[in-house]
CSV table of N, CA and C in Angstrom, one decimal:
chain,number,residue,atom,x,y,z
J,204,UNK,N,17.3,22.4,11.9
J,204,UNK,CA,16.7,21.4,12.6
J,204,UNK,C,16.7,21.7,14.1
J,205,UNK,N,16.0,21.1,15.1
J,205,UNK,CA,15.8,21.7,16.1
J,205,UNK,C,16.8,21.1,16.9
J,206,UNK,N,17.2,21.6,18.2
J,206,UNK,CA,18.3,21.2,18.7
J,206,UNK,C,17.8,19.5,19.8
J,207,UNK,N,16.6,19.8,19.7
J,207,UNK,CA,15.7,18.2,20.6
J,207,UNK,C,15.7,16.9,20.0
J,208,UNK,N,16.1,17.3,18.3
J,208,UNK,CA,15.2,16.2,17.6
J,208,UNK,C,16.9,15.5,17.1
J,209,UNK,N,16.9,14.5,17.7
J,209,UNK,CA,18.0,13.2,17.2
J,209,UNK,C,17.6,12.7,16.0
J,210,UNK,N,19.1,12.9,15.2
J,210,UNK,CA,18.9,12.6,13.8
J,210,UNK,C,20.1,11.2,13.9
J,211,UNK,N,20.1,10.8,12.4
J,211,UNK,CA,21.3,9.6,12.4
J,211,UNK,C,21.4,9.7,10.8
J,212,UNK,N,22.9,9.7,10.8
J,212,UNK,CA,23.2,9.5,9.3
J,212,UNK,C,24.1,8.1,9.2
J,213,UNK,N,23.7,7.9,7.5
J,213,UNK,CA,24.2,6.6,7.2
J,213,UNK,C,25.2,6.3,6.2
J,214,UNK,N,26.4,5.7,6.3
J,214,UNK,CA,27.6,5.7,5.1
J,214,UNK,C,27.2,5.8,4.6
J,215,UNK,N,27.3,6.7,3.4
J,215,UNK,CA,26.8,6.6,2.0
J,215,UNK,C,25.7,7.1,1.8
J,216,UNK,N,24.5,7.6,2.2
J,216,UNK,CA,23.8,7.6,2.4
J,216,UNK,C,23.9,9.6,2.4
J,217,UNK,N,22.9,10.0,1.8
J,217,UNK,CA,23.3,11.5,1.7
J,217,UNK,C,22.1,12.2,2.1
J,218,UNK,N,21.3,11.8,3.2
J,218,UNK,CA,20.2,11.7,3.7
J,218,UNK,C,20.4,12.0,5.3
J,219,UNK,N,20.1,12.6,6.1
J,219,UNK,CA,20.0,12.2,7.4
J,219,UNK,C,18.9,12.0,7.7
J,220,UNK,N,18.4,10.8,8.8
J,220,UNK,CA,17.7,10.1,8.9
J,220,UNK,C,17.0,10.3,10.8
J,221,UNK,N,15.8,10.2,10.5
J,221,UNK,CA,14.9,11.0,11.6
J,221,UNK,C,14.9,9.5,12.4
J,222,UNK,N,15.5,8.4,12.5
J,222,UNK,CA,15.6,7.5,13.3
J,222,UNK,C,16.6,6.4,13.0
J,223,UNK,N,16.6,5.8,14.5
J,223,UNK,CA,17.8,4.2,13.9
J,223,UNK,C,17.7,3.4,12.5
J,224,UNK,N,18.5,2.9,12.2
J,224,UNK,CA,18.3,2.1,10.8
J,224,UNK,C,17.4,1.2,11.9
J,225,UNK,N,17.2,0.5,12.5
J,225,UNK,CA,16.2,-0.7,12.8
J,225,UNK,C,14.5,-0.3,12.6
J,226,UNK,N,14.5,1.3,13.0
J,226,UNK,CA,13.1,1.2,12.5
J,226,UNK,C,12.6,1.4,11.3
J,227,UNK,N,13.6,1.7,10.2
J,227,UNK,CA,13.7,1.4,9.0
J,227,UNK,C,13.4,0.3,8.4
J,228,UNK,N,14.0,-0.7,8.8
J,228,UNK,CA,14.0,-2.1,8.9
J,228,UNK,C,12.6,-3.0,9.3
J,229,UNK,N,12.1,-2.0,10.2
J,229,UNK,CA,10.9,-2.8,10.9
J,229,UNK,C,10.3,-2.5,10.2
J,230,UNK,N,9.8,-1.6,9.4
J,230,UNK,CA,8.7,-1.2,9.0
J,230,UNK,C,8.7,-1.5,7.5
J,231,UNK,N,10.2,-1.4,7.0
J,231,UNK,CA,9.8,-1.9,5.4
J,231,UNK,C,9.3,-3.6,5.4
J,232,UNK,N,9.7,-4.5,7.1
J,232,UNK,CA,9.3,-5.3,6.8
J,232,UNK,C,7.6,-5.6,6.7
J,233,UNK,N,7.3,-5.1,8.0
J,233,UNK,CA,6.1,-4.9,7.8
J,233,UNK,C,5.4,-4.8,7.1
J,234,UNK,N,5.4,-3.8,6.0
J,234,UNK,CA,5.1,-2.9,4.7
J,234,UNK,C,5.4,-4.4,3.6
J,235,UNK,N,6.3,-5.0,3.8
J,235,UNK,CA,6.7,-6.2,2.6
J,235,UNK,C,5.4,-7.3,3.1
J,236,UNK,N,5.2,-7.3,4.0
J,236,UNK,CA,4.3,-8.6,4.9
J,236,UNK,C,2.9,-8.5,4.5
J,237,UNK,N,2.3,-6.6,4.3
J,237,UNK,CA,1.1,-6.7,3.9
J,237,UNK,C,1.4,-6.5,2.3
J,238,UNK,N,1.9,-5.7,1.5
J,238,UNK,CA,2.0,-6.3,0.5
J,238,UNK,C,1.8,-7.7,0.1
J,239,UNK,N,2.6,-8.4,0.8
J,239,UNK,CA,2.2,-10.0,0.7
J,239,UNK,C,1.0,-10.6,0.5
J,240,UNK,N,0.6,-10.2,1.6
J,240,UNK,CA,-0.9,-10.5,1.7
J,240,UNK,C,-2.3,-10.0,0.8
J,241,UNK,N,-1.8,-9.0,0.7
J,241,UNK,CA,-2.5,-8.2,-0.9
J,241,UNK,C,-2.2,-9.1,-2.3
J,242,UNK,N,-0.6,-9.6,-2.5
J,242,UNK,CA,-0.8,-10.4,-3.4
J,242,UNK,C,-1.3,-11.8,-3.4
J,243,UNK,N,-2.0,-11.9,-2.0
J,243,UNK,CA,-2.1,-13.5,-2.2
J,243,UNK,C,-3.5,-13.3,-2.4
J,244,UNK,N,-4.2,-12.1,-1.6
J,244,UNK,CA,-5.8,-11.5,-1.6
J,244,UNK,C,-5.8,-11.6,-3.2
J,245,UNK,N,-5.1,-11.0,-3.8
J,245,UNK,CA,-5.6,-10.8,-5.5
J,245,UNK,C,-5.5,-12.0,-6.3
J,246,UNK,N,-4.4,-13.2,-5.9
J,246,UNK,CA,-4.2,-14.3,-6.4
J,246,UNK,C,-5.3,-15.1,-6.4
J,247,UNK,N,-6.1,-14.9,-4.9
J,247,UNK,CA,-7.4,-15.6,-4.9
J,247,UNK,C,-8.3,-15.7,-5.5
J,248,UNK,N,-8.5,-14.5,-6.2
J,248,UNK,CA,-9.3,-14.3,-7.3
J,248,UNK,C,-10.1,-12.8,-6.9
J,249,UNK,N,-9.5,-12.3,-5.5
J,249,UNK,CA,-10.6,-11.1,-5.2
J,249,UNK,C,-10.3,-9.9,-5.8
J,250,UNK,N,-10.7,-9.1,-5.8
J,250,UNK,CA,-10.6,-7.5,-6.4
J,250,UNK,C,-10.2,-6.1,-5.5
J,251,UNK,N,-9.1,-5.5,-6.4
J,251,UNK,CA,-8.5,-4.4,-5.2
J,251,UNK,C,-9.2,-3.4,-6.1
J,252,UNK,N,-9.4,-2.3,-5.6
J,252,UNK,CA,-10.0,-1.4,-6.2
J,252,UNK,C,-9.1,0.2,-6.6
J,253,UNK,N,-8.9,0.4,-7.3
J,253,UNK,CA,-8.0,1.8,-7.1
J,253,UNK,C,-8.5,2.8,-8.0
J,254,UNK,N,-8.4,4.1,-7.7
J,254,UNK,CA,-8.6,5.5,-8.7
J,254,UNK,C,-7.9,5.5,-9.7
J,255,UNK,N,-7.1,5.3,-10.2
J,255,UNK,CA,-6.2,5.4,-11.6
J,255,UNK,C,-5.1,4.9,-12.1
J,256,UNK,N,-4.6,4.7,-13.1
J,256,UNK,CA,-3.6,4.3,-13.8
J,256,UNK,C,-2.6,4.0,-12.8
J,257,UNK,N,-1.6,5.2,-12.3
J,257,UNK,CA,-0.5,5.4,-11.6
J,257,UNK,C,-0.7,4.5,-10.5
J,258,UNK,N,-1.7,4.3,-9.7
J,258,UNK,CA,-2.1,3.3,-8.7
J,258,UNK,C,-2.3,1.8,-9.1
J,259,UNK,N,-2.3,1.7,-10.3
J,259,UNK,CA,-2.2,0.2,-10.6
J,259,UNK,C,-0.9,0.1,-11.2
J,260,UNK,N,-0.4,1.0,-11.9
J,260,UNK,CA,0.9,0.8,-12.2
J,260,UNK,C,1.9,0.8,-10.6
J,261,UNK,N,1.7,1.1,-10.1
J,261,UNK,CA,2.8,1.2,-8.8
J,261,UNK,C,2.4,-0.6,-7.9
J,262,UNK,N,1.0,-0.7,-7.8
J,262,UNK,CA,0.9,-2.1,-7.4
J,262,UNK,C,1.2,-3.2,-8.5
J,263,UNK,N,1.4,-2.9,-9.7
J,263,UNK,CA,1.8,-3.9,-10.5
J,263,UNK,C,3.2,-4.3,-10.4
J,264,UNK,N,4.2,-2.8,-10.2
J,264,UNK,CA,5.5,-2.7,-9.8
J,264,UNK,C,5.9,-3.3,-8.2
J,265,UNK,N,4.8,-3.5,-7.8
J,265,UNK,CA,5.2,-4.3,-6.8
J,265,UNK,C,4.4,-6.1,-6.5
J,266,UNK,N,4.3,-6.4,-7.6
J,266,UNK,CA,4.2,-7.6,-7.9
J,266,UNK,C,3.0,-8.3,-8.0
J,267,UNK,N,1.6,-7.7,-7.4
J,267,UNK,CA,0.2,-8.0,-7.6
J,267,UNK,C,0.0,-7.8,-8.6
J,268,UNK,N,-0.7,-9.6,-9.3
J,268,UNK,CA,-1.0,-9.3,-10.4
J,268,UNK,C,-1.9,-9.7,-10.6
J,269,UNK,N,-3.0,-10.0,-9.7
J,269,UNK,CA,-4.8,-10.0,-10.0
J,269,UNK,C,-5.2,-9.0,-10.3
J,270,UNK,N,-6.7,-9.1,-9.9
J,270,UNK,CA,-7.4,-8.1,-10.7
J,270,UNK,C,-7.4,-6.8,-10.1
J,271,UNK,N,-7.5,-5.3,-10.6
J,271,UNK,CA,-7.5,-4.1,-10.4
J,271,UNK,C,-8.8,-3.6,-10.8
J,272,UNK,N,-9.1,-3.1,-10.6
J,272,UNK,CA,-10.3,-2.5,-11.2
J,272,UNK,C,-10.3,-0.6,-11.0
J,273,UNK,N,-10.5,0.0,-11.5
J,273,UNK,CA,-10.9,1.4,-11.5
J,273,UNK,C,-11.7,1.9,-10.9
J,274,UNK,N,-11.7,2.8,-10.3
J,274,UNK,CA,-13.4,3.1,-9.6
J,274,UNK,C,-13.9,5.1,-10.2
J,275,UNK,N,-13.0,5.5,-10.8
J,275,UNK,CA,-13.2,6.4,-11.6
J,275,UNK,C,-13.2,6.8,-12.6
J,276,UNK,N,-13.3,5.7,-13.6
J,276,UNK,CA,-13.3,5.6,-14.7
J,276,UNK,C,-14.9,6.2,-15.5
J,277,UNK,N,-15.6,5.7,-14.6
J,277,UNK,CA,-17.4,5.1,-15.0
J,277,UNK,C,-18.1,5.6,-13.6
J,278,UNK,N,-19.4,5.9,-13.9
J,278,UNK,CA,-20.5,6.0,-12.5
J,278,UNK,C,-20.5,4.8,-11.2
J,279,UNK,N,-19.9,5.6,-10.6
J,279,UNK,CA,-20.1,4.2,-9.3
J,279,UNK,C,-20.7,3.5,-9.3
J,280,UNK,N,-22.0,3.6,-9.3
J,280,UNK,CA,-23.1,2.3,-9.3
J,280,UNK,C,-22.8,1.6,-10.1
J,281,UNK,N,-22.5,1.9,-11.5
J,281,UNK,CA,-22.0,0.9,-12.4
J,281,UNK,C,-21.4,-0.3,-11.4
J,282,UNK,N,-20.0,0.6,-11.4
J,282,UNK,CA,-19.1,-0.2,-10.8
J,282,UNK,C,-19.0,-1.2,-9.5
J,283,UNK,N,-19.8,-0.4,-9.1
J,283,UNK,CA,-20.4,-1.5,-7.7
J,283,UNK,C,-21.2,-2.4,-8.1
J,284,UNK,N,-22.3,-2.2,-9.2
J,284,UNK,CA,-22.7,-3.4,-9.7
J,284,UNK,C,-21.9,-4.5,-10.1
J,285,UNK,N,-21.3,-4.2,-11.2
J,285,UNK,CA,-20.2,-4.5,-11.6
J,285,UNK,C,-19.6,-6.0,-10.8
J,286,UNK,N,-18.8,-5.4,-9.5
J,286,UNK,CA,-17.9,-5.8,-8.7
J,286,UNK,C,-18.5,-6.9,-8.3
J,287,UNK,N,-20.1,-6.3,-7.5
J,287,UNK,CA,-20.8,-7.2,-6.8
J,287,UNK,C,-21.5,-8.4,-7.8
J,288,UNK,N,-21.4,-8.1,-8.9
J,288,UNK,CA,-21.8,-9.5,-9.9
J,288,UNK,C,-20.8,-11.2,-9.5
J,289,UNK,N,-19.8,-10.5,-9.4
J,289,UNK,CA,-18.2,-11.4,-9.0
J,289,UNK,C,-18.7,-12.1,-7.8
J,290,UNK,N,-19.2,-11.4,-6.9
J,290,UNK,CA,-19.3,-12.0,-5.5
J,290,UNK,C,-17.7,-12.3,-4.8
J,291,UNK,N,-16.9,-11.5,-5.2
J,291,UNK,CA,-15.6,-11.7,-4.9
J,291,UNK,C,-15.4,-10.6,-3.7
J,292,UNK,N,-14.6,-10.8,-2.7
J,292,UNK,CA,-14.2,-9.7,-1.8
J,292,UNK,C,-13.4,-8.7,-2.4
J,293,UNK,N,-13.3,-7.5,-1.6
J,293,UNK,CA,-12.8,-6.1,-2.0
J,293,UNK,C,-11.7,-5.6,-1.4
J,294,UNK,N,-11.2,-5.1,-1.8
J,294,UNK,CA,-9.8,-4.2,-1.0
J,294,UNK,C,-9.9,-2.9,-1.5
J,295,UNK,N,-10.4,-2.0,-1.0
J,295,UNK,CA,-10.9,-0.4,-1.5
J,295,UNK,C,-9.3,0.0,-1.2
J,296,UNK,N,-8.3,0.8,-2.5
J,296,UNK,CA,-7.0,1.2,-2.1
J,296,UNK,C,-7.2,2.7,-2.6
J,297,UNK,N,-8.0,3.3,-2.7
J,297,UNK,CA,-8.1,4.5,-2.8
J,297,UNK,C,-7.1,5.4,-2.0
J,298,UNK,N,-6.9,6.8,-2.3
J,298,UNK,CA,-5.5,7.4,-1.6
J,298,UNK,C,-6.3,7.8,-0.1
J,299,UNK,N,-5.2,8.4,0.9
J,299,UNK,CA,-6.3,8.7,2.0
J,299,UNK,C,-5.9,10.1,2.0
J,300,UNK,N,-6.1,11.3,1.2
J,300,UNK,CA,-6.2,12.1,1.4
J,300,UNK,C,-7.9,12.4,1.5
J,301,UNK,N,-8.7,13.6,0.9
J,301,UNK,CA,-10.1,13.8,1.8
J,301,UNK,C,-11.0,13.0,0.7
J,302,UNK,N,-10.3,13.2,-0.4
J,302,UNK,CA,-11.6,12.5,-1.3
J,302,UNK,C,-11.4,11.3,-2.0
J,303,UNK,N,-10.2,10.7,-1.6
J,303,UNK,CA,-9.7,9.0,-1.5
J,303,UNK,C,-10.8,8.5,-0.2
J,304,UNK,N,-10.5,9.6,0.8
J,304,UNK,CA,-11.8,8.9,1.9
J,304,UNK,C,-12.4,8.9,1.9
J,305,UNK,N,-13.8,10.0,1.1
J,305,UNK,CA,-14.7,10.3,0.5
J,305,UNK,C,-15.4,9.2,-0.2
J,306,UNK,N,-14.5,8.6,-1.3
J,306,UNK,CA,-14.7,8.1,-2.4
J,306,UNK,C,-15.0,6.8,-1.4
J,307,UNK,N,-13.5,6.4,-0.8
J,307,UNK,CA,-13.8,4.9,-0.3
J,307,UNK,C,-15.4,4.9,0.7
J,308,UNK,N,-15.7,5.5,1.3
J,308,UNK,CA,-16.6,5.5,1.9
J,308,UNK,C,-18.1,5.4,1.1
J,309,UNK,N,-18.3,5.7,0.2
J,309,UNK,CA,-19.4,5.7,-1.2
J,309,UNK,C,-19.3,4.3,-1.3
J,310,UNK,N,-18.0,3.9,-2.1
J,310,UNK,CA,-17.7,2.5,-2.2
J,310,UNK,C,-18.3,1.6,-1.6
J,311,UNK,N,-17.5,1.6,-0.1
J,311,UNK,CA,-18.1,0.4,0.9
J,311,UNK,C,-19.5,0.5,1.2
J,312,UNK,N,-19.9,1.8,1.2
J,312,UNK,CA,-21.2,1.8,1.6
J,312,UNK,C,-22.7,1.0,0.1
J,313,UNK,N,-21.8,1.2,-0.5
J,313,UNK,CA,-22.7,0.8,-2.1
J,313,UNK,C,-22.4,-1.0,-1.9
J,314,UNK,N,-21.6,-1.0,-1.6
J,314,UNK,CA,-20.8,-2.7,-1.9
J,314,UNK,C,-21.7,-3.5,-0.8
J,315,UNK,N,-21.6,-2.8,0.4
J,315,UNK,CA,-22.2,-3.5,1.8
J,315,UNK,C,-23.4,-3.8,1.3
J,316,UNK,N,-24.5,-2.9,0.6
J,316,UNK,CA,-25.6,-2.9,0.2
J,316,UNK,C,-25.7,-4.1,-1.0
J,317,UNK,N,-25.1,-4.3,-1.2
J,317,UNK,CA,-25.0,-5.6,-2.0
J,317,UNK,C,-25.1,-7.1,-1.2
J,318,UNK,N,-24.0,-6.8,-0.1
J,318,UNK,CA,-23.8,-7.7,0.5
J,318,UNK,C,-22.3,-8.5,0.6
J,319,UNK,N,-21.3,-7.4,-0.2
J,319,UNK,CA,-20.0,-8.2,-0.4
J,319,UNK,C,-19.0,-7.9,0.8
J,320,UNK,N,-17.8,-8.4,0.9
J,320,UNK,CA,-17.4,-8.4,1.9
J,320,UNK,C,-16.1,-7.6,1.7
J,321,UNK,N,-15.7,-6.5,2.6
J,321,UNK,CA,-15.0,-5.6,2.2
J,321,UNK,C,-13.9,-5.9,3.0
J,322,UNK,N,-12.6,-6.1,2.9
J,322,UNK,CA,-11.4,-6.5,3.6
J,322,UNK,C,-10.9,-5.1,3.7
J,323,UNK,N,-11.7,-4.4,4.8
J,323,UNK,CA,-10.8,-3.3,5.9
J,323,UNK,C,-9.2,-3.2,6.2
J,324,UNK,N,-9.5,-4.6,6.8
J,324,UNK,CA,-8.0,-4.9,7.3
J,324,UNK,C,-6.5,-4.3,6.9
J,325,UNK,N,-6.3,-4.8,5.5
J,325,UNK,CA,-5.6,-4.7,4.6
J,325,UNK,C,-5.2,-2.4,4.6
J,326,UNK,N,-6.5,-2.1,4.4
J,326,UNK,CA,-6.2,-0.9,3.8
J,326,UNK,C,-5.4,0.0,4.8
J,327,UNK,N,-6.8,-0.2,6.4
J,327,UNK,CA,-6.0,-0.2,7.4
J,327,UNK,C,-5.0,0.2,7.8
J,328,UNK,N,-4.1,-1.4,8.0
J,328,UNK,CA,-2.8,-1.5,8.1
J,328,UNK,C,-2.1,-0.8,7.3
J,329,UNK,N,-2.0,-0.7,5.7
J,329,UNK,CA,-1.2,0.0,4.9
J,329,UNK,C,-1.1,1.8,5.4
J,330,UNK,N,-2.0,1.7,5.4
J,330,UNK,CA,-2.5,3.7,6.0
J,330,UNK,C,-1.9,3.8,7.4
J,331,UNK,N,-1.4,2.8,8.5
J,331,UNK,CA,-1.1,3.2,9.7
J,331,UNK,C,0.5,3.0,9.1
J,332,UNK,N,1.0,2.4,8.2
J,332,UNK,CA,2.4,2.2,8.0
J,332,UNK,C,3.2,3.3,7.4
J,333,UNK,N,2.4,4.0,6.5
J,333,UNK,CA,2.9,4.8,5.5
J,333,UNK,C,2.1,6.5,5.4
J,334,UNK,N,1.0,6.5,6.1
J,334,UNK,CA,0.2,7.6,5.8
J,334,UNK,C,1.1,8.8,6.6
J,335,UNK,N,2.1,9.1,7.4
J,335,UNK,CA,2.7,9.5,7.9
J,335,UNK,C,3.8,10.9,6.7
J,336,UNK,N,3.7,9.6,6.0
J,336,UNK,CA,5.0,9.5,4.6
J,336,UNK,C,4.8,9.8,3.3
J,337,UNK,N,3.5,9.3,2.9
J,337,UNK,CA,2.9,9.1,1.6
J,337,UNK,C,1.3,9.5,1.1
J,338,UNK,N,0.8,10.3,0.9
J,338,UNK,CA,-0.5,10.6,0.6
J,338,UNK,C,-1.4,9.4,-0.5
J,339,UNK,N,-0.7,9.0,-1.2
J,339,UNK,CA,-1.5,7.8,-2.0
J,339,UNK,C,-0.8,6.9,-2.5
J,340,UNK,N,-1.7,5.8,-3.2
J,340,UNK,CA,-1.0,4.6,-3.6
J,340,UNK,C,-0.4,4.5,-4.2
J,341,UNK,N,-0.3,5.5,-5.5
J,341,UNK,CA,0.6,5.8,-6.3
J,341,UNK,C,2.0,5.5,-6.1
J,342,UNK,N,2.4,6.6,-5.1
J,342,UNK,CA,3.5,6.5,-4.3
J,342,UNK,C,3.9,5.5,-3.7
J,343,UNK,N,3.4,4.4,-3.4
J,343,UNK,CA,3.7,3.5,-2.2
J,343,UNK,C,5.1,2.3,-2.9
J,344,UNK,N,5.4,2.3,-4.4
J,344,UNK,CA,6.5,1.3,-5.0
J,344,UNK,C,7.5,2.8,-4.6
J,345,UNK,N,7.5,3.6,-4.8
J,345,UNK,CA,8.6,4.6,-4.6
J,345,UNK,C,8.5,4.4,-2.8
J,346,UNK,N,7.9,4.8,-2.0
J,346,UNK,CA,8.5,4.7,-0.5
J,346,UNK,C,9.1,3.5,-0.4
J,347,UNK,N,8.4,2.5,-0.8
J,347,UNK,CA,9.1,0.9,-0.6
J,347,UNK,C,10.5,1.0,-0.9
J,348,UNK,N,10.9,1.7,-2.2
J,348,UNK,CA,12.2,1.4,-2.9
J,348,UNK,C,13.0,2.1,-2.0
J,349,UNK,N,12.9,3.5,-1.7
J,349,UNK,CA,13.3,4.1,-0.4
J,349,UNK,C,13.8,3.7,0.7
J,350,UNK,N,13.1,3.1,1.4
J,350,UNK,CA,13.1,2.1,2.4
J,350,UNK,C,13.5,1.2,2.5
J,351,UNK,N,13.9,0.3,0.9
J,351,UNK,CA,14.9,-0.5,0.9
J,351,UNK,C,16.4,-0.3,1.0
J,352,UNK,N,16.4,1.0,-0.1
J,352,UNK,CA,17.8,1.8,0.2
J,352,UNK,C,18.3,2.3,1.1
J,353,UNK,N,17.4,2.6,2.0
J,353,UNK,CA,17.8,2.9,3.5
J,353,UNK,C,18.1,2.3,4.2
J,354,UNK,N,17.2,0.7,4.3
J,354,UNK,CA,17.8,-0.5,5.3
J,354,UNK,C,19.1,-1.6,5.3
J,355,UNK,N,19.3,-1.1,3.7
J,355,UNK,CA,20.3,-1.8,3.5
J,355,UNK,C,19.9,-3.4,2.6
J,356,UNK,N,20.2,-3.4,1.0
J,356,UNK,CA,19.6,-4.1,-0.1
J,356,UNK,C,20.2,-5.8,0.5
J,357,UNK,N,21.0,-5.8,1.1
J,357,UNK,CA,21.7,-6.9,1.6
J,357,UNK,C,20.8,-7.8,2.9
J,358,UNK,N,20.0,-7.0,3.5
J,358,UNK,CA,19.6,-7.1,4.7
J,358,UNK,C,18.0,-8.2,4.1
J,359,UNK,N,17.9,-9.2,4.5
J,359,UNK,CA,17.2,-10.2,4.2
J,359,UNK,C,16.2,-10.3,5.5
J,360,UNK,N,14.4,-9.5,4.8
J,360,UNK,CA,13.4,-9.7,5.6
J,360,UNK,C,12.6,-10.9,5.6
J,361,UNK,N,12.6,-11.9,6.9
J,361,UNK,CA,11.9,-12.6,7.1
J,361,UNK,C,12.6,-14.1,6.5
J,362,UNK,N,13.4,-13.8,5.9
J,362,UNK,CA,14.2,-14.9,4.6
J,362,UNK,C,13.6,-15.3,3.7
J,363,UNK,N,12.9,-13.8,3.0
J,363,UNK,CA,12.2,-13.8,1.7
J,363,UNK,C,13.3,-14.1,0.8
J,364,UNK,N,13.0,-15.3,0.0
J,364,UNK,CA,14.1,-15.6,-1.0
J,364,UNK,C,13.3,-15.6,-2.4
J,365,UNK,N,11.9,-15.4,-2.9
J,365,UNK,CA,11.2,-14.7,-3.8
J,365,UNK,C,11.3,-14.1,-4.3
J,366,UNK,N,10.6,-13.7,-5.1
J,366,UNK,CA,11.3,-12.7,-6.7
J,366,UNK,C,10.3,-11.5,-6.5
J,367,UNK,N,8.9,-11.4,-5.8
J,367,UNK,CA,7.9,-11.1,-5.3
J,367,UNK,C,8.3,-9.6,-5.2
J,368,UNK,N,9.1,-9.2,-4.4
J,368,UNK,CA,9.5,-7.8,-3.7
J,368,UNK,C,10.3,-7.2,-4.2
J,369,UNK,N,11.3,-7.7,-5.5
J,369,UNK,CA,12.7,-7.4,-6.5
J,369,UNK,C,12.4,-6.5,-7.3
């Protein structure tokens, strides 16, 4: 390791760690906050979109339990038809490596053509929190669990007392 770069280790913890436990802390909260809001987006009745199995298994493990839909299962158009039948908004969660961005870009661009409304926002945010860390969605219930063990399981964000994030 280089002799510039300030590390921090943690009792117990068998890891050394590339910053303070608080920015640990900040960011898993953050990361729990839009999660949140993903499950309340899917609760509503709207549709998250993901490439495969592993990606809906990892958002299921983290407690969204509306609808998912595949986007590589079947021909896109299909599926854009499909979607756009619902008239429901979208959350494109595709991975952001080149052809997770590829793909989402097809996506939005077919969906827009419809007319439906694509909730940017969301994906966004998730991609500025974790894309540092994690190449796809798959991954994202394993960084979370990470990041809990890191901050400390005792350490209560926001005074989430819900079953939601467990």
């Amino acid at each position: 390791m280089s002799k510039n770069l300030k590390t921090y280790r943690l009792p117990g913890y068998e890891k050394t760690l590339k910053a303070p436990i608080f920015v640990y802390r900040k960011r898993l909260e953050l990361i729990e906050e839009l999660i949140e809001e993903l499950l309340y987006f899917s609760m509503e009745g709207n549709i998250i979109l993901v490439e495969g199995k592993r990606d809906l298994a990892s958002l299921r493990k983290l407690g969204i339990k509306g609808r998912i839909e595949f986007v590589t299962h079947h021909p896109l158009a299909d599926i854009c038809e499909k979607v756009a039948a619902t008239g429901k908004d979208i959350v494109i969660l595709t991975d952001w490596d080149r052809r997770g961005i590829i793909l989402e870009k097809k996506i939005s661009d077919h969906l827009e053509n419809y007319g439906i409304n694509i909730e940017q926002r969301l994906r966004k945010r998730i991609l500025s929190l974790v894309q540092k860390d994690i190449k796809d969605v798959e991954s994202l219930y394993t960084h979370i669990s990470k990041l809990r063990q890191i901050a400390d399981p005792e350490y209560h964000y926001n005074n989430t007392d819900d079953n939601v994030f467990i």
